[in-house]
Amino acid sequence: MNNAGYTGATAFARHPRRPMKHLLIVYHLPQGKMQAMAQAVERGARHEDIAGVEVRVAQALESGPDDLLWADALLLGTPENFGYMSGGMKDFLDRSFYPCEGKLEGMPFAMFISAGNDGTGALTAIRRIANGFAFREVREPVLVVGELTDDHLAACEELGMAMAAGVELGVF
Ligand SMILES: Cc1cc2nc3c(=O)[nH]c(=O)nc-3n(C[C@H](O)[C@H](O)[C@H](O)COP(=O)(O)O)c2cc1C
């Protein structure tokens, strides 16, 4: 699916009695590759044909349980640091766990990760914590190892668009 080809559910979503769905994008850090990836994910999520989804983008250190409880679907972005997710992302998930416990079962989520030479440590760690929240991973992660390319950015945009379209259509 690419941007040009997506026709979406615009007619449905603009129906006045159909409530807006909420997509939350949380990432850390706001710099370098991760910043560019997050911007691409957001661009996809805000695709003009997806009219029934409100998108909220938040820095992990400034985000918390209120954002998660608002959301119908979630995208998490982090670099891999020392074989794990970033400290900011871990802090966000730690602070959110008890206030959200038992309230977000089945929430669709996906990840985008930047790494120098691996990335699997961050991926595995988030998956383990997502199990604790009972999130459901509904899309393959975008894992960027090494230099960020236009193809990677296109994959990030596609991820954002797919999550927004999926939550709009209620397919997750
Ligand atoms: C403190 C620190 C620890 C890192 N540890 C890892 C690591 O364990 N595995 C890895 O693949 N990359 C590691 N990296 C590299 C980053 O994951 C990589 O640069 C990533 O793309 C973040 O870059 P960005 O800030 O431009 O998004 C580390 C970088 C830093 C600063």
Coordinates of N, CA, C and O in Angstrom, one line a residue, residues 35-167:
Q35 N 14.1 10.9 15.5 CA 13.3 12.1 15.2 C 12.7 12.0 13.8 O 11.5 12.2 13.6
A36 N 13.6 11.7 12.9 CA 13.2 11.6 11.5 C 12.2 10.5 11.3 O 11.2 10.6 10.5
M37 N 12.4 9.4 11.9 CA 11.5 8.2 11.8 C 10.1 8.6 12.4 O 9.1 8.3 11.8
A38 N 10.1 9.2 13.6 CA 8.9 9.6 14.2 C 8.1 10.6 13.3 O 6.9 10.5 13.2
Q39 N 8.8 11.5 12.7 CA 8.2 12.5 11.8 C 7.5 11.8 10.6 O 6.4 12.1 10.1
A40 N 8.2 10.7 10.1 CA 7.7 10.0 8.9 C 6.4 9.2 9.4 O 5.4 9.1 8.7
V41 N 6.5 8.6 10.6 CA 5.4 7.8 11.1 C 4.2 8.8 11.2 O 3.0 8.4 10.8
E42 N 4.4 9.9 11.8 CA 3.3 10.9 12.0 C 2.8 11.3 10.6 O 1.5 11.4 10.5
R43 N 3.6 11.6 9.7 CA 3.2 12.0 8.3 C 2.2 10.9 7.8 O 1.2 11.2 7.2
G44 N 2.6 9.7 7.9 CA 1.7 8.6 7.4 C 0.4 8.5 8.2 O -0.7 8.4 7.6
A45 N 0.5 8.7 9.5 CA -0.7 8.6 10.3 C -1.7 9.8 10.0 O -2.9 9.6 10.1
R46 N -1.1 10.9 9.6 CA -2.0 12.0 9.2 C -2.4 12.1 7.8 O -2.7 13.2 7.2
H47 N -2.3 11.0 7.1 CA -2.6 10.9 5.7 C -4.0 11.6 5.4 O -5.0 11.3 6.2
E48 N -4.1 12.4 4.4 CA -5.3 13.2 4.2 C -6.6 12.4 4.0 O -7.7 12.8 4.2
D49 N -6.4 11.1 3.6 CA -7.6 10.3 3.4 C -8.1 9.6 4.6 O -9.2 9.0 4.6
I50 N -7.4 9.8 5.7 CA -7.8 9.2 7.0 C -8.4 10.3 7.8 O -7.7 11.0 8.6
A51 N -9.7 10.4 7.8 CA -10.3 11.5 8.4 C -10.9 11.2 9.8 O -11.3 12.1 10.5
G52 N -11.0 9.9 10.1 CA -11.7 9.6 11.3 C -10.7 9.3 12.5 O -11.2 8.6 13.5
V53 N -9.5 9.7 12.4 CA -8.5 9.4 13.5 C -7.9 10.7 13.9 O -7.3 11.4 13.1
E54 N -7.9 10.9 15.2 CA -7.1 12.0 15.8 C -5.8 11.4 16.2 O -5.7 10.4 16.9
V55 N -4.7 12.1 15.8 CA -3.3 11.6 16.1 C -2.7 12.5 17.1 O -2.8 13.8 17.0
R56 N -2.2 11.9 18.2 CA -1.4 12.6 19.2 C 0.0 12.1 19.2 O 0.3 10.9 19.3
V57 N 1.0 13.1 19.1 CA 2.4 12.7 19.1 C 3.0 13.3 20.4 O 2.8 14.4 20.7
A58 N 3.7 12.4 21.1 CA 4.2 12.8 22.4 C 5.6 12.3 22.6 O 6.0 11.2 22.2
Q59 N 6.5 13.1 23.3 CA 7.8 12.6 23.8 C 7.6 11.7 25.0 O 6.7 12.0 25.8
A60 N 8.3 10.7 25.0 CA 8.1 9.7 26.1 C 8.2 10.3 27.5 O 7.5 10.0 28.4
L61 N 9.2 11.3 27.6 CA 9.4 11.9 29.0 C 8.3 12.8 29.4 O 8.1 13.2 30.5
E62 N 7.5 13.3 28.4 CA 6.4 14.2 28.6 C 5.1 13.5 28.5 O 4.0 14.2 28.5
S63 N 5.1 12.2 28.4 CA 3.8 11.5 28.2 C 3.6 10.5 29.3 O 4.5 10.3 30.1
G64 N 2.4 10.0 29.5 CA 2.1 9.1 30.6 C 0.8 8.4 30.4 O 0.2 8.4 29.4
P65 N 0.2 7.9 31.6 CA -1.0 7.1 31.5 C -2.2 7.8 30.9 O -3.0 7.1 30.3
D66 N -2.3 9.1 31.1 CA -3.5 9.8 30.6 C -3.5 9.7 29.0 O -4.6 9.5 28.4
D67 N -2.3 9.8 28.4 CA -2.3 9.6 27.0 C -2.6 8.2 26.6 O -3.4 8.0 25.6
L68 N -2.1 7.2 27.3 CA -2.4 5.8 27.0 C -3.9 5.5 27.1 O -4.5 4.8 26.3
L69 N -4.5 6.1 28.2 CA -5.9 5.8 28.4 C -6.8 6.5 27.4 O -7.9 6.1 27.1
W70 N -6.3 7.5 26.8 CA -7.0 8.2 25.7 C -7.0 7.4 24.4 O -7.9 7.5 23.6
A71 N -5.9 6.6 24.2 CA -5.6 6.0 22.9 C -6.4 4.8 22.6 O -6.8 4.0 23.5
D72 N -6.7 4.6 21.3 CA -7.3 3.3 20.8 C -6.2 2.5 20.1 O -6.4 1.3 19.9
A73 N -5.1 3.1 19.8 CA -4.0 2.3 19.2 C -2.7 3.1 19.5 O -2.7 4.3 19.7
L74 N -1.6 2.4 19.4 CA -0.3 2.9 20.0 C 0.8 2.6 19.1 O 1.0 1.5 18.6
L75 N 1.7 3.6 18.8 CA 3.0 3.4 18.2 C 4.1 3.8 19.1 O 4.0 5.0 19.6
L76 N 5.1 3.0 19.3 CA 6.2 3.3 20.2 C 7.5 3.3 19.4 O 7.8 2.4 18.6
G77 N 8.3 4.4 19.6 CA 9.5 4.5 18.9 C 10.7 4.8 19.9 O 10.6 5.6 20.7
T78 N 11.7 4.0 19.7 CA 12.9 4.1 20.6 C 14.2 3.7 19.9 O 14.1 2.8 19.0
P79 N 15.3 4.3 20.2 CA 16.6 3.7 19.8 C 16.9 2.5 20.7 O 16.3 2.4 21.8
E80 N 17.8 1.7 20.2 CA 18.4 0.7 21.1 C 19.6 1.3 21.8 O 20.5 1.8 21.2
N81 N 19.5 1.3 23.1 CA 20.7 1.8 23.9 C 21.1 0.7 24.9 O 20.3 0.2 25.7
F82 N 22.4 0.3 24.8 CA 22.9 -0.7 25.7 C 22.1 -2.0 25.6 O 21.8 -2.6 26.7
G83 N 21.6 -2.3 24.4 CA 20.9 -3.6 24.3 C 19.5 -3.5 24.8 O 18.9 -4.6 25.0
Y84 N 18.9 -2.3 25.0 CA 17.6 -2.2 25.6 C 16.9 -1.0 24.9 O 17.5 -0.3 24.1
M85 N 15.7 -0.8 25.3 CA 15.0 0.5 24.9 C 15.6 1.7 25.6 O 16.4 1.5 26.6
S86 N 15.4 2.9 25.1 CA 16.0 4.1 25.8 C 15.4 4.2 27.2 O 14.3 3.7 27.5
G87 N 16.1 4.9 28.0 CA 15.7 5.1 29.4 C 14.4 5.9 29.4 O 13.5 5.6 30.3
G88 N 14.2 6.8 28.5 CA 13.0 7.6 28.5 C 11.7 6.8 28.1 O 10.7 6.9 28.7
M89 N 11.9 5.8 27.2 CA 10.8 4.9 26.9 C 10.5 4.0 28.1 O 9.3 3.8 28.4
K90 N 11.5 3.5 28.7 CA 11.3 2.6 29.9 C 10.5 3.4 31.0 O 9.6 2.9 31.6
D91 N 11.0 4.6 31.2 CA 10.3 5.5 32.2 C 8.9 5.7 31.9 O 8.0 5.6 32.8
F92 N 8.6 6.0 30.6 CA 7.1 6.2 30.2 C 6.3 4.9 30.5 O 5.2 5.0 31.1
L93 N 6.9 3.7 30.2 CA 6.1 2.5 30.4 C 6.0 2.2 31.9 O 5.0 1.7 32.4
D94 N 7.1 2.4 32.6 CA 7.1 2.2 34.1 C 6.0 3.1 34.8 O 5.2 2.6 35.6
R95 N 6.0 4.4 34.4 CA 5.1 5.3 35.1 C 3.6 5.0 34.7 O 2.7 5.3 35.5
S96 N 3.4 4.3 33.6 CA 2.1 4.1 33.1 C 1.5 2.8 33.6 O 0.3 2.6 33.5
F97 N 2.3 1.9 34.0 CA 1.8 0.5 34.2 C 0.6 0.4 35.2 O -0.4 0.0 34.9
Y98 N 0.9 0.9 36.4 CA -0.2 0.7 37.4 C -1.5 1.5 37.1 O -2.6 0.9 37.2
P99 N -1.3 2.8 36.7 CA -2.6 3.5 36.3 C -3.4 2.9 35.2 O -4.6 3.0 35.1
C100 N -2.7 2.1 34.3 CA -3.3 1.5 33.1 C -3.6 0.0 33.3 O -4.3 -0.6 32.4
E101 N -3.2 -0.5 34.4 CA -3.2 -2.0 34.5 C -4.7 -2.5 34.4 O -5.6 -2.0 35.0
G102 N -4.8 -3.4 33.5 CA -6.2 -4.0 33.3 C -7.1 -3.2 32.4 O -8.2 -3.6 32.2
K103 N -6.7 -2.0 32.0 CA -7.6 -1.1 31.2 C -7.3 -1.0 29.7 O -8.0 -0.4 29.0
L104 N -6.2 -1.6 29.3 CA -5.8 -1.5 27.9 C -5.7 -2.8 27.2 O -4.9 -3.0 26.2
E105 N -6.4 -3.8 27.7 CA -6.2 -5.2 27.2 C -6.6 -5.2 25.7 O -7.6 -4.7 25.3
G106 N -5.7 -5.7 24.9 CA -5.9 -5.9 23.5 C -5.6 -4.7 22.7 O -5.9 -4.6 21.5
M107 N -5.1 -3.6 23.3 CA -4.8 -2.4 22.5 C -3.8 -2.7 21.4 O -2.7 -3.2 21.7
P108 N -4.2 -2.4 20.1 CA -3.2 -2.6 19.0 C -2.0 -1.7 19.2 O -2.2 -0.5 19.4
F109 N -0.8 -2.3 18.9 CA 0.4 -1.5 19.0 C 1.4 -2.0 18.0 O 1.3 -3.1 17.5
A110 N 2.3 -1.1 17.7 CA 3.5 -1.5 16.8 C 4.7 -0.6 17.2 O 4.5 0.4 17.9
M111 N 5.8 -1.0 16.7 CA 7.1 -0.3 17.1 C 7.9 0.2 15.9 O 7.9 -0.4 14.9
F112 N 8.7 1.3 16.2 CA 9.7 1.6 15.2 C 11.0 1.9 16.1 O 10.9 2.6 17.1
I113 N 12.1 1.3 15.6 CA 13.3 1.2 16.4 C 14.5 1.6 15.6 O 14.6 1.1 14.4
S114 N 15.4 2.4 16.2 CA 16.6 2.8 15.5 C 17.8 2.1 16.3 O 17.7 2.2 17.5
A115 N 18.7 1.6 15.6 CA 19.8 0.9 16.2 C 21.1 1.1 15.4 O 21.1 1.4 14.2
G116 N 22.2 1.0 16.1 CA 23.5 1.1 15.5 C 23.9 -0.2 14.7 O 24.3 -0.2 13.6
N117 N 23.8 -1.3 15.4 CA 24.2 -2.6 14.8 C 23.3 -3.8 15.2 O 23.6 -4.9 14.8
D118 N 22.2 -3.5 15.9 CA 21.4 -4.7 16.3 C 19.9 -4.3 16.4 O 19.2 -4.4 15.4
G119 N 19.4 -3.9 17.6 CA 18.0 -3.5 17.7 C 17.1 -4.5 18.4 O 16.0 -4.2 18.8
T120 N 17.6 -5.8 18.4 CA 16.7 -6.9 18.9 C 16.5 -6.8 20.4 O 15.5 -7.2 20.9
G121 N 17.5 -6.2 21.1 CA 17.3 -6.1 22.6 C 16.2 -5.2 22.9 O 15.3 -5.5 23.8
A122 N 16.1 -4.0 22.2 CA 15.0 -3.1 22.4 C 13.6 -3.7 22.0 O 12.6 -3.6 22.7
L123 N 13.7 -4.4 20.9 CA 12.5 -5.0 20.4 C 11.9 -6.1 21.4 O 10.7 -6.0 21.8
T124 N 12.8 -6.9 21.8 CA 12.4 -8.0 22.8 C 11.9 -7.4 24.1 O 10.9 -7.8 24.7
A125 N 12.6 -6.4 24.6 CA 12.2 -5.8 25.8 C 10.8 -5.1 25.8 O 10.0 -5.2 26.7
I126 N 10.6 -4.4 24.7 CA 9.3 -3.8 24.6 C 8.2 -4.8 24.5 O 7.1 -4.7 25.1
R127 N 8.5 -5.9 23.7 CA 7.4 -6.9 23.6 C 7.1 -7.5 24.9 O 6.0 -7.8 25.2
R128 N 8.1 -7.7 25.7 CA 7.9 -8.3 27.0 C 7.0 -7.4 27.9 O 6.0 -7.9 28.5
I129 N 7.3 -6.1 27.9 CA 6.5 -5.2 28.7 C 5.1 -5.1 28.1 O 4.1 -5.0 28.8
A130 N 5.0 -5.1 26.7 CA 3.7 -5.0 26.1 C 2.8 -6.2 26.5 O 1.6 -6.0 26.6
N131 N 3.4 -7.3 26.7 CA 2.7 -8.5 27.3 C 2.0 -8.1 28.6 O 0.9 -8.6 28.9
G132 N 2.8 -7.4 29.4 CA 2.3 -7.0 30.7 C 1.1 -6.1 30.7 O 0.2 -6.2 31.5
F133 N 1.1 -5.2 29.7 CA 0.0 -4.4 29.5 C -1.2 -5.1 28.7 O -2.3 -4.6 28.6
A134 N -0.8 -6.2 28.1 CA -1.8 -7.0 27.3 C -2.1 -6.2 26.0 O -3.2 -6.4 25.4
F135 N -1.1 -5.5 25.5 CA -1.2 -4.9 24.1 C -1.1 -6.0 23.1 O -0.5 -7.1 23.4
R136 N -1.6 -5.8 21.9 CA -1.5 -6.7 20.8 C -0.7 -6.1 19.7 O -1.0 -5.0 19.2
E137 N 0.4 -6.8 19.3 CA 1.2 -6.2 18.2 C 0.6 -6.6 16.9 O 0.5 -7.7 16.6
V138 N 0.2 -5.6 16.2 CA -0.6 -5.8 15.0 C 0.1 -5.5 13.7 O -0.4 -5.8 12.6
R139 N 1.3 -5.0 13.8 CA 2.1 -4.8 12.6 C 3.6 -5.1 12.9 O 4.1 -5.0 14.0
E140 N 4.3 -5.6 11.8 CA 5.7 -5.8 12.0 C 6.4 -4.5 12.4 O 6.1 -3.4 11.8
P141 N 7.4 -4.6 13.2 CA 8.1 -3.3 13.6 C 9.0 -2.8 12.4 O 9.4 -3.6 11.5
V142 N 9.2 -1.5 12.4 CA 10.2 -1.0 11.5 C 11.5 -0.9 12.3 O 11.6 -0.2 13.3
L143 N 12.5 -1.7 11.9 CA 13.8 -1.7 12.6 C 14.9 -1.2 11.7 O 15.1 -1.8 10.7
V144 N 15.4 0.0 12.0 CA 16.5 0.6 11.2 C 17.8 0.3 11.9 O 18.1 0.9 13.0
V145 N 18.6 -0.4 11.2 CA 20.0 -0.7 11.7 C 21.0 0.0 10.8 O 21.0 -0.1 9.6
G146 N 21.8 0.9 11.4 CA 22.8 1.7 10.7 C 22.1 2.9 10.1 O 21.2 3.5 10.6
E147 N 22.6 3.2 8.9 CA 22.2 4.5 8.2 C 20.7 4.5 7.9 O 20.2 3.5 7.4
L148 N 20.1 5.6 8.1 CA 18.7 5.8 7.8 C 18.6 6.1 6.3 O 19.2 7.1 5.8
T149 N 17.7 5.4 5.6 CA 17.6 5.6 4.1 C 16.1 6.1 3.8 O 15.2 6.0 4.7
D150 N 15.9 6.5 2.6 CA 14.6 6.9 2.1 C 13.6 5.7 2.2 O 12.5 5.8 2.5
D151 N 14.1 4.5 2.0 CA 13.3 3.3 2.1 C 12.8 3.1 3.5 O 11.7 2.7 3.8
H152 N 13.7 3.3 4.5 CA 13.3 3.2 5.9 C 12.2 4.3 6.2 O 11.3 4.0 6.9
L153 N 12.4 5.5 5.7 CA 11.4 6.5 6.0 C 10.1 6.2 5.4 O 9.0 6.4 6.0
A154 N 10.1 5.6 4.2 CA 8.9 5.2 3.5 C 8.2 4.1 4.4 O 7.0 4.1 4.5
A155 N 9.0 3.2 4.9 CA 8.5 2.1 5.8 C 7.8 2.7 7.0 O 6.8 2.2 7.5
C156 N 8.5 3.7 7.6 CA 7.9 4.4 8.8 C 6.6 5.1 8.4 O 5.6 5.0 9.2
E157 N 6.5 5.7 7.3 CA 5.3 6.4 6.8 C 4.2 5.4 6.6 O 3.1 5.6 7.0
E158 N 4.6 4.3 6.0 CA 3.6 3.2 5.8 C 3.1 2.6 7.1 O 1.9 2.4 7.2
L159 N 4.0 2.5 8.1 CA 3.5 2.0 9.4 C 2.5 2.9 10.0 O 1.5 2.5 10.5
G160 N 2.8 4.2 10.0 CA 1.9 5.2 10.5 C 0.5 5.2 9.8 O -0.5 5.2 10.5
M161 N 0.6 5.1 8.5 CA -0.6 5.1 7.8 C -1.4 3.8 8.0 O -2.7 3.9 8.2
A162 N -0.8 2.7 8.1 CA -1.4 1.4 8.3 C -2.1 1.4 9.6 O -3.2 0.9 9.8
M163 N -1.4 1.9 10.6 CA -2.0 1.9 12.0 C -3.2 2.8 12.0 O -4.3 2.5 12.6
A164 N -3.1 4.0 11.4 CA -4.3 4.9 11.4 C -5.4 4.4 10.6 O -6.6 4.4 11.1
A165 N -5.1 3.8 9.5 CA -6.2 3.2 8.7 C -6.9 2.1 9.4 O -8.1 1.9 9.4
G166 N -6.0 1.2 10.0 CA -6.6 0.1 10.7 C -7.5 0.4 11.9 O -8.5 -0.2 12.1
V167 N -7.0 1.4 12.6 CA -7.9 1.8 13.8 C -9.1 2.5 13.3 O -10.2 2.4 13.9

